[in-house]
Amino acid sequence: MPREFDTIVIGAGFAGMYMLHRLRALGFTALVVEAGEDVGGTWYWNRYPGARCDVQSLEYSYSFSPEITREWSWSERYAAQPEILRYARYVADRLNLIEDIRFGTRVTAAGYDDGRWTVTTDDGDVLRATYLITAVGCLSAANVPGLPGLDTFDGHWHHTGRWPHEGVDFTGKRVAVVGTGSSGIQVIPAIAEQAAHLTVFQRTPSFSTPAVNGPLDPAQERWFHDNRGRARTSPGGFLIEYGDRSAFDVSPQERQAEFERRWTQGGVGFLAGFYDLLLTEEANQLAADFVRDKIRALVTDPATAERLIPTGYPIGLKRLCLDTGYYPTYNRPNVTLVDLPVTEVVPTGIRTAEAAHEAEVIVFATGYDAITGALLAMDIRGRDGLSLRDAWAAGPGSYLGLMSAGFPNLFTITGPGSPSVLTNMIVSIEQHVEWIAACLGDLRRDLGPRAVIEAGAGAEAAWMEHVREMAEFTLYAKSESWYSGANIPGKPRVFLPYVGGLGNYRAKCDDVAARGYEGFIRT
Ligand code: N01
């Protein structure tokens, strides 16, 4: 393979795959460097039992190719991980992407000098490119808690986001799951069905609403295809109904009926029923109480139900989970809930301050160093050797979540300060990829093949201030979760995604481009 490229893309998940396709269409030479042995990104790594997308399959698929949309059909409303991985492979084959992807190779460092990025990989290779594009995923840097004693554990342990390809047989085993976020809520019911005994270690209870999975309804499918374009300009990139009334505009009976309708329908739309559920604590409380009552009804033992009920934070400020049979799992005789902090791992299992719990397998569903973790895992150095880790020491700076001042010709797909994780990721990925491709095409047309583009420091500061102000306008500013770095000890507390809505954000990005890339410096 040649070592000099117009572009290097890091990551072959849905973002990197589509980026490669668009770069080729522009006539740019491109190499994608991927740590895994296959395409698929998060769906390559997250092979734990129960792993399933909590965005509907029809919505969680590319929209850029009518041919691929026509040729592919999903089997369920919410596809399971193996089917999504098959879809990623199908797209990669269909577009002949594989020949430009180097698998099993991790980028360890990248340095900018005089219009060129030099990229170093873990196998010691050195590659060069004019443009560097990260497609590393917002939730790919796994967080394994540094629990004392883990290295003394006699059994096996796994993180949900680094699941062994050969699978894990839980039959007849005593299993511990640590963590009850979206991954825990999916893996817990699946393990409970196999294990002799499952002990769940819960630090903070999550709010979860039912996915309501099932076969695809042909009428629904037709409706989706007819209406799909609307997702691009919607607040979240979803084809859900966004309520335009306050939760206080309606009678208590009407409000309850609306919550009930959305709960029964399933899916990501529960908190979109009224516009103020994420704006005021009073409105939020109404939705939270509705879910709390549901938990009480689903869990047989009232004491266990109370321990599973989240209190002390508004619903939605930790990402709302979607589940299939999560709460009733605690009605099984082989499942125990422990809601005390894990103090240490011992050879035979896990200890809390009160007791030791035996386990032969530990599953860490403990989440990710989100949004910035995978970027900062690489030693990225921009102009004059400026390190990204230093530049972002007090929190990330990014203009539109796309580029960072001091790092010319480096684009970050779904980077900090873009709507990313608050939206349907596929729609946000397509928006970023299309914007970056258009930007590179314009740059080459206007300034030649080695042109340089960089975020202006003033534009970046103003954008980050806007990101902060928008979060302040909502309840999100109070979020104690991975949205704001709260789950990683020592990580700066900054609300990372942009809450202003994908439709507005798209219009802003398009406007910036139409004004000659206002706020960027092009030379
Ligand atoms: O991670 P999380 P996740 N001791 O950070 C607990 C996406 N996703 O992998 O809340 C004990 O949400 C932690 O407790 P606390 C989705 O965007 C999507 O579950 O920090 N517990 C929490 O309960 C999601 O939001 C799908 O107090 C510890 C849990 O571990 C995101 O990925 C499926 C601990 C981590 O929850 C991340 O979800 C799965 C410790 N030391 C994930 N450290 C889809 O279906 C952490 N915890 C699309």
XYZ file of C-alpha atoms and ligand atoms in Angstrom:
571
model
C 0.000 0.000 0.000
C 1.301 3.537 -0.630
C 2.218 5.545 2.451
C 1.114 8.969 1.253
C -2.587 9.743 1.011
C -4.771 12.755 0.549
C -6.714 11.598 3.585
C -6.390 9.145 6.429
C -9.537 8.205 8.302
C -9.275 6.642 11.742
C -11.981 4.039 12.361
C -14.120 1.848 10.109
C -17.447 2.084 11.893
C -20.447 3.688 10.244
C -18.693 7.085 10.171
C -15.396 5.909 8.701
C -17.065 3.698 6.103
C -19.256 6.466 4.748
C -16.381 8.969 4.898
C -14.257 6.683 2.754
C -17.071 6.363 0.228
C -17.455 10.142 -0.025
C -13.717 10.775 -0.270
C -13.455 8.340 -3.137
C -16.315 10.078 -4.912
C -14.288 13.305 -4.659
C -11.273 11.583 -6.167
C -9.204 11.812 -2.972
C -6.883 8.946 -2.142
C -7.850 7.619 1.273
C -6.850 4.976 3.759
C -8.942 3.944 6.730
C -7.006 2.602 9.714
C -9.094 0.367 11.974
C -8.116 -1.311 15.241
C -10.618 -4.161 14.840
C -10.424 -6.964 12.321
C -13.608 -5.958 10.566
C -15.858 -2.999 9.858
C -18.744 -2.074 12.180
C -17.138 -0.067 14.974
C -19.262 -0.292 18.090
C -21.118 -3.262 16.578
C -17.840 -5.061 16.041
C -16.819 -4.677 19.699
C -20.142 -4.903 21.573
C -20.989 -8.595 21.180
C -22.446 -9.148 24.637
C -25.661 -11.170 24.891
C -28.679 -8.901 24.532
C -26.750 -6.227 22.559
C -29.281 -4.536 20.382
C -29.650 -1.086 18.971
C -32.141 1.017 20.856
C -32.871 3.087 17.782
C -35.261 1.391 15.364
C -33.461 -0.560 12.612
C -35.103 1.409 9.829
C -33.825 4.632 11.354
C -30.460 3.203 12.310
C -29.352 2.636 8.746
C -27.718 4.763 6.095
C -29.959 6.987 4.018
C -27.394 8.098 1.418
C -27.871 5.181 -0.951
C -31.373 4.396 -2.241
C -29.943 1.151 -3.673
C -28.676 -0.083 -0.320
C -31.929 0.967 1.347
C -33.867 -1.012 -1.253
C -31.648 -4.074 -1.117
C -31.446 -4.468 2.652
C -34.310 -5.533 4.880
C -34.261 -5.709 8.645
C -35.830 -8.616 10.475
C -36.925 -6.795 13.633
C -37.956 -3.393 14.850
C -34.697 -3.196 16.846
C -31.893 -5.154 15.245
C -29.596 -7.250 17.397
C -25.832 -6.762 17.183
C -25.102 -9.640 14.747
C -27.615 -8.288 12.233
C -26.209 -4.745 12.437
C -22.702 -6.107 11.933
C -23.957 -8.054 8.887
C -25.428 -4.808 7.564
C -22.098 -2.983 8.022
C -20.310 -5.784 6.148
C -22.931 -5.724 3.435
C -22.411 -2.010 2.878
C -18.623 -2.413 2.940
C -18.799 -5.140 0.284
C -21.395 -3.352 -1.789
C -19.191 -0.225 -1.951
C -15.894 -2.149 -2.208
C -14.603 -0.374 0.877
C -12.449 -3.178 2.268
C -9.505 -2.666 -0.093
C -8.840 0.771 1.422
C -9.138 -0.271 5.054
C -6.173 -1.483 7.059
C -7.588 -3.704 9.817
C -5.986 -4.778 13.070
C -4.034 -1.537 13.271
C -4.426 1.112 15.932
C -3.351 4.706 15.449
C -1.193 5.674 18.407
C -0.040 9.154 17.383
C -0.505 11.829 14.746
C 1.512 14.982 14.248
C 0.974 17.983 11.970
C 3.778 19.773 10.247
C 3.699 22.153 7.321
C 0.461 20.969 5.714
C 1.004 17.252 6.348
C -0.157 14.821 9.020
C 2.182 12.023 9.999
C 0.285 9.108 11.496
C 1.984 6.415 13.581
C 0.392 3.028 14.181
C 0.854 0.407 16.875
C 2.745 -1.822 14.466
C 5.342 0.920 14.037
C 4.188 2.029 10.619
C 4.326 5.679 9.603
C 1.780 7.062 7.121
C 1.272 10.558 5.755
C -1.775 12.487 4.649
C -2.851 16.046 3.941
C -6.114 15.593 5.839
C -6.769 13.500 8.913
C -10.332 12.579 9.836
C -11.235 10.865 13.091
C -14.191 8.489 13.015
C -13.379 6.913 16.342
C -16.868 6.812 17.862
C -18.221 8.636 20.888
C -18.464 5.512 23.020
C -15.455 3.400 22.178
C -12.898 4.007 24.936
C -14.026 1.372 27.451
C -14.008 2.319 31.119
C -12.919 -0.572 33.322
C -12.955 0.683 36.915
C -9.616 0.430 38.648
C -10.956 -1.796 41.419
C -8.394 -3.062 43.901
C -7.821 -6.799 43.596
C -9.006 -7.244 40.011
C -5.703 -8.868 39.107
C -6.230 -11.458 41.857
C -9.597 -12.633 40.500
C -9.607 -16.401 39.854
C -12.364 -16.278 37.236
C -12.742 -14.388 33.959
C -13.863 -10.809 33.540
C -15.112 -8.948 30.477
C -16.164 -5.416 29.582
C -19.341 -5.290 27.489
C -17.599 -3.127 24.901
C -14.700 -5.588 24.423
C -16.652 -8.825 24.297
C -14.821 -12.015 23.250
C -15.676 -13.115 19.719
C -16.146 -16.713 20.787
C -18.826 -15.626 23.283
C -19.036 -16.439 26.976
C -20.891 -19.467 28.283
C -22.658 -18.535 31.505
C -24.446 -21.861 31.888
C -24.368 -23.030 35.472
C -22.066 -20.169 36.501
C -22.253 -17.579 39.257
C -22.000 -14.260 37.502
C -21.599 -10.656 38.666
C -22.582 -7.677 36.520
C -21.263 -4.271 37.578
C -23.185 -1.338 36.129
C -26.807 -0.676 35.236
C -26.667 1.766 32.310
C -27.848 0.922 28.785
C -25.349 -1.945 28.391
C -26.114 -3.418 31.826
C -29.826 -3.165 31.233
C -29.447 -5.175 28.023
C -26.984 -7.780 29.270
C -28.606 -8.456 32.669
C -31.823 -10.148 31.385
C -29.818 -12.206 28.872
C -27.311 -13.465 31.455
C -30.050 -14.133 34.008
C -31.560 -16.661 31.614
C -28.328 -18.678 31.467
C -26.504 -18.253 34.739
C -26.956 -20.337 37.863
C -26.960 -17.087 39.784
C -26.579 -13.455 38.782
C -25.616 -10.701 41.217
C -26.127 -7.185 39.882
C -24.031 -4.406 41.417
C -25.927 -1.171 41.001
C -24.298 2.136 41.872
C -27.021 4.407 40.493
C -30.393 3.091 39.299
C -31.283 4.027 35.722
C -34.603 5.035 34.261
C -35.585 2.599 31.545
C -38.588 2.420 29.244
C -39.619 -0.565 27.130
C -38.206 -0.982 23.635
C -41.245 -3.026 22.503
C -39.300 -5.040 19.996
C -41.032 -7.218 17.412
C -41.200 -8.017 13.734
C -41.296 -5.115 11.310
C -44.718 -4.007 10.270
C -44.841 -3.556 6.435
C -47.188 -0.569 6.708
C -44.821 1.075 9.190
C -41.933 0.358 6.856
C -43.684 2.037 3.918
C -44.524 5.051 6.072
C -40.926 5.279 7.201
C -39.549 5.317 3.664
C -42.059 7.974 2.622
C -41.168 10.210 5.565
C -37.515 9.529 6.156
C -36.256 12.886 4.905
C -37.908 14.615 7.869
C -35.469 12.967 10.295
C -32.637 15.052 8.827
C -34.108 18.316 10.059
C -35.730 17.026 13.252
C -34.251 17.836 16.675
C -32.948 14.322 17.301
C -32.704 12.746 13.872
C -35.651 10.508 14.718
C -39.032 10.139 13.089
C -40.848 10.488 16.363
C -43.650 12.827 17.291
C -42.218 15.827 19.131
C -44.897 17.201 21.422
C -45.399 20.952 21.190
C -47.309 21.345 24.439
C -46.061 21.848 27.980
C -46.735 18.982 30.360
C -48.829 21.547 32.283
C -50.955 22.520 29.279
C -53.032 19.372 29.659
C -55.097 17.786 32.396
C -53.456 15.154 34.634
C -55.574 12.485 32.900
C -54.508 13.618 29.447
C -50.869 13.753 30.527
C -51.015 10.283 31.984
C -52.630 9.008 28.782
C -49.846 10.547 26.693
C -47.115 8.991 28.865
C -48.954 5.673 28.720
C -49.318 5.853 24.929
C -45.606 6.461 24.484
C -44.644 3.806 27.046
C -46.811 1.226 25.230
C -45.520 2.271 21.808
C -41.941 1.804 23.017
C -38.837 3.409 21.605
C -36.911 6.588 22.095
C -39.873 8.955 22.041
C -40.948 8.786 25.682
C -39.396 12.106 26.687
C -40.558 13.898 23.531
C -44.210 13.857 24.606
C -44.067 17.385 25.994
C -41.536 20.034 25.056
C -40.574 20.918 28.616
C -39.713 17.514 30.070
C -36.005 18.295 29.785
C -36.414 22.007 30.435
C -37.953 22.258 33.899
C -37.661 20.096 36.985
C -41.411 20.337 37.585
C -42.293 18.867 34.191
C -39.493 16.344 34.399
C -40.761 15.139 37.770
C -44.075 14.148 36.173
C -42.377 11.879 33.634
C -40.027 10.490 36.281
C -42.921 9.651 38.595
C -44.743 7.879 35.786
C -41.724 5.607 35.207
C -41.254 5.090 38.962
C -44.818 3.802 39.201
C -44.159 1.460 36.283
C -41.120 0.036 38.084
C -43.259 -0.565 41.188
C -45.779 -2.426 39.047
C -43.148 -4.538 37.257
C -41.086 -5.671 40.246
C -42.835 -8.076 42.591
C -40.837 -7.413 45.755
C -41.642 -3.851 46.904
C -38.269 -3.424 48.644
C -36.370 -4.426 45.496
C -38.572 -2.125 43.427
C -37.709 0.827 45.677
C -34.000 0.085 45.297
C -34.371 0.041 41.517
C -36.190 3.362 41.444
C -33.953 6.282 40.511
C -34.166 9.293 42.776
C -32.044 12.393 43.085
C -31.624 13.167 39.417
C -34.045 14.078 36.638
C -35.104 11.474 34.098
C -33.087 11.788 30.882
C -29.993 13.383 32.420
C -28.352 10.040 32.362
C -29.224 8.678 28.955
C -32.674 7.096 29.113
C -32.324 3.335 28.687
C -34.521 1.119 26.552
C -35.007 -2.426 27.721
C -36.518 -5.767 26.978
C -37.636 -7.347 30.234
C -35.145 -5.556 32.491
C -37.238 -4.873 35.589
C -39.015 -8.278 35.673
C -35.560 -9.907 35.674
C -35.430 -9.007 39.370
C -38.455 -11.249 39.958
C -36.343 -14.298 39.091
C -35.104 -16.433 41.985
C -31.570 -16.556 40.546
C -31.042 -12.768 40.516
C -29.814 -10.641 43.437
C -29.553 -6.862 43.441
C -26.738 -5.308 45.476
C -26.826 -1.551 45.741
C -23.713 -0.947 47.772
C -20.459 0.309 46.249
C -18.028 -2.359 45.126
C -15.002 -2.031 47.382
C -12.731 -4.677 45.910
C -12.435 -7.757 43.786
C -11.223 -10.860 45.600
C -10.151 -14.194 44.064
C -13.648 -15.614 44.573
C -15.759 -12.620 43.572
C -16.702 -9.116 44.622
C -16.785 -7.461 48.020
C -18.840 -4.572 49.272
C -18.471 -2.980 52.686
C -21.019 -5.498 53.988
C -20.398 -8.828 52.303
C -18.492 -10.927 49.787
C -20.407 -12.178 46.739
C -19.091 -15.201 44.894
C -18.630 -14.992 41.157
C -16.853 -17.044 38.520
C -17.379 -14.411 35.835
C -17.507 -10.619 36.243
C -19.084 -8.483 33.537
C -18.211 -4.796 33.627
C -21.038 -2.830 32.042
C -19.281 0.260 33.308
C -19.406 2.438 30.251
C -16.955 4.624 28.398
C -14.691 7.630 28.546
C -17.188 9.235 26.204
C -16.699 11.560 23.245
C -13.157 12.708 24.049
C -11.707 9.428 25.396
C -10.868 7.773 22.086
C -9.465 11.014 20.670
C -7.214 11.660 23.641
C -6.054 8.047 23.729
C -3.952 9.005 20.681
C -1.036 11.405 21.015
C -2.321 14.035 18.587
C -0.103 17.065 18.044
C -1.099 20.025 15.949
C 0.666 23.188 14.904
C 4.009 23.777 16.693
C 3.705 20.466 18.510
C 0.586 21.539 20.427
C -0.765 18.423 22.127
C -4.513 17.800 21.970
C -4.330 16.476 25.530
C -2.878 19.822 26.681
C -5.222 21.886 24.538
C -8.223 20.045 26.007
C -6.911 19.749 29.563
C -9.752 21.908 30.922
C -12.309 20.481 28.494
C -12.489 20.180 24.721
C -12.527 23.155 22.391
C -14.064 22.669 18.988
C -15.706 24.795 16.353
C -19.012 23.098 15.509
C -17.609 19.827 16.881
C -15.793 19.546 13.566
C -12.340 21.113 13.992
C -10.197 22.389 16.813
C -8.056 25.544 16.684
C -4.365 24.702 16.428
C -5.062 21.425 14.634
C -5.217 22.277 10.934
C -6.668 19.765 8.476
C -7.968 17.567 11.316
C -11.696 16.834 11.280
C -13.515 15.057 14.104
C -16.690 13.267 13.027
C -19.310 13.658 15.803
C -16.735 15.494 17.895
C -17.400 17.359 21.169
C -19.767 20.283 20.741
C -21.833 18.571 18.038
C -25.255 16.953 18.648
C -23.834 13.400 18.322
C -24.981 11.205 21.216
C -28.178 13.194 21.816
C -29.364 12.178 18.364
C -29.713 9.206 16.075
C -25.990 8.686 15.475
C -26.393 7.559 11.874
C -28.159 10.774 10.899
C -25.525 12.870 12.678
C -22.732 10.860 11.090
C -24.192 11.377 7.623
C -24.513 15.097 8.271
C -20.873 15.434 9.381
C -19.491 13.231 6.614
C -21.401 15.144 3.950
C -20.326 18.491 5.375
C -16.652 17.462 5.592
C -16.717 16.036 2.044
C -18.243 19.236 0.673
C -15.734 21.304 2.656
C -12.770 19.355 1.263
C -14.163 19.554 -2.267
C -14.611 23.328 -1.967
C -11.171 23.714 -0.439
C -9.486 21.878 -3.284
C -11.498 23.778 -5.884
C -10.724 27.167 -4.317
C -7.167 26.708 -3.061
C -5.658 23.571 -4.562
C -4.868 20.034 -3.436
C -2.662 20.916 -0.446
C -4.888 23.669 0.942
C -5.132 24.091 4.699
C -8.253 24.687 6.782
C -8.299 25.391 10.468
C -10.864 26.484 13.043
C -10.397 30.101 14.101
C -9.781 30.458 17.831
C -12.468 33.144 18.183
C -15.090 31.111 16.325
C -14.253 28.089 18.442
C -14.546 30.008 21.708
C -17.882 31.496 20.639
C -19.215 28.081 19.613
C -18.194 26.421 22.877
C -19.857 29.265 24.766
C -23.015 28.672 22.736
C -22.807 24.925 23.495
C -22.536 25.767 27.197
C -25.376 28.300 27.113
C -27.685 25.874 25.339
C -26.983 23.201 27.944
C -27.654 25.809 30.679
C -30.997 26.556 29.097
C -32.021 22.933 29.719
C -31.762 20.551 32.644
C -28.805 18.889 30.891
C -26.385 21.348 32.513
C -27.034 19.461 35.767
C -26.164 16.110 34.246
C -23.908 13.902 36.363
C -23.125 11.325 33.740
C -20.837 10.465 30.881
C -22.492 13.329 28.968
C -20.473 15.675 31.176
C -17.441 13.526 32.007
C -18.703 12.799 35.531
C -18.132 9.025 35.200
C -14.375 9.277 34.696
C -12.313 10.326 37.718
C -10.384 13.526 36.965
C -12.118 14.239 33.663
C -13.047 17.923 33.267
C -16.765 18.545 33.807
C -18.078 19.953 30.553
C -21.391 19.089 28.982
C -19.988 17.576 25.791
C -22.764 17.304 23.182
C -24.696 20.168 21.635
C -28.306 20.247 22.848
C -29.601 22.769 20.308
C -31.056 20.084 18.048
C -29.746 18.428 14.919
C -31.986 20.366 12.535
C -30.776 23.734 13.875
C -27.218 22.515 13.981
C -27.358 21.328 10.367
C -28.682 24.741 9.307
C -25.835 26.435 11.201
C -23.180 24.233 9.546
C -24.705 24.818 6.114
C -24.834 28.548 6.761
C -21.170 28.638 7.803
C -20.229 26.848 4.565
C -22.425 29.140 2.457
C -20.629 32.154 3.960
C -17.310 30.890 2.671
C -16.585 28.773 5.768
C -17.045 31.630 8.161
C -14.981 31.176 11.315
C -12.507 28.843 9.600
C -9.175 29.991 8.225
C -8.470 28.639 4.756
C -5.046 29.079 3.136
O -22.424 2.899 30.222
P -23.037 3.940 31.278
P -23.207 1.933 29.215
N -18.595 0.734 40.384
O -21.924 4.870 31.587
C -21.732 2.016 36.579
C -24.771 3.663 24.552
N -25.338 2.335 24.466
O -22.168 1.132 28.494
O -24.340 5.768 37.021
C -19.893 0.488 40.194
O -24.325 4.489 30.836
C -22.406 3.326 36.401
O -22.871 3.835 37.613
P -23.074 5.446 37.789
C -25.783 4.609 25.177
O -25.625 5.879 24.629
C -26.279 2.174 23.548
O -24.273 1.206 29.910
O -21.865 6.090 37.178
N -20.587 0.890 39.142
C -23.513 2.936 35.437
O -24.571 2.292 36.086
C -25.356 4.557 26.615
O -25.821 5.622 27.385
C -26.867 0.968 23.397
O -23.184 5.638 39.233
C -19.948 1.581 38.208
C -22.800 1.915 34.546
O -21.710 1.419 35.289
C -23.867 4.510 26.457
O -23.641 3.634 25.374
C -26.528 -0.085 24.228
C -18.581 1.884 38.318
C -22.275 2.518 33.273
O -23.330 3.033 32.535
C -23.118 3.990 27.645
O -23.857 2.916 28.212
C -25.546 0.104 25.177
C -17.906 1.429 39.472
N -16.618 1.698 39.682
C -24.948 1.326 25.282
N -18.217 2.589 37.225
C -27.861 0.833 22.327
O -28.720 0.054 22.406
C -19.324 2.724 36.463
N -20.357 2.111 37.056
C -27.781 1.711 21.134
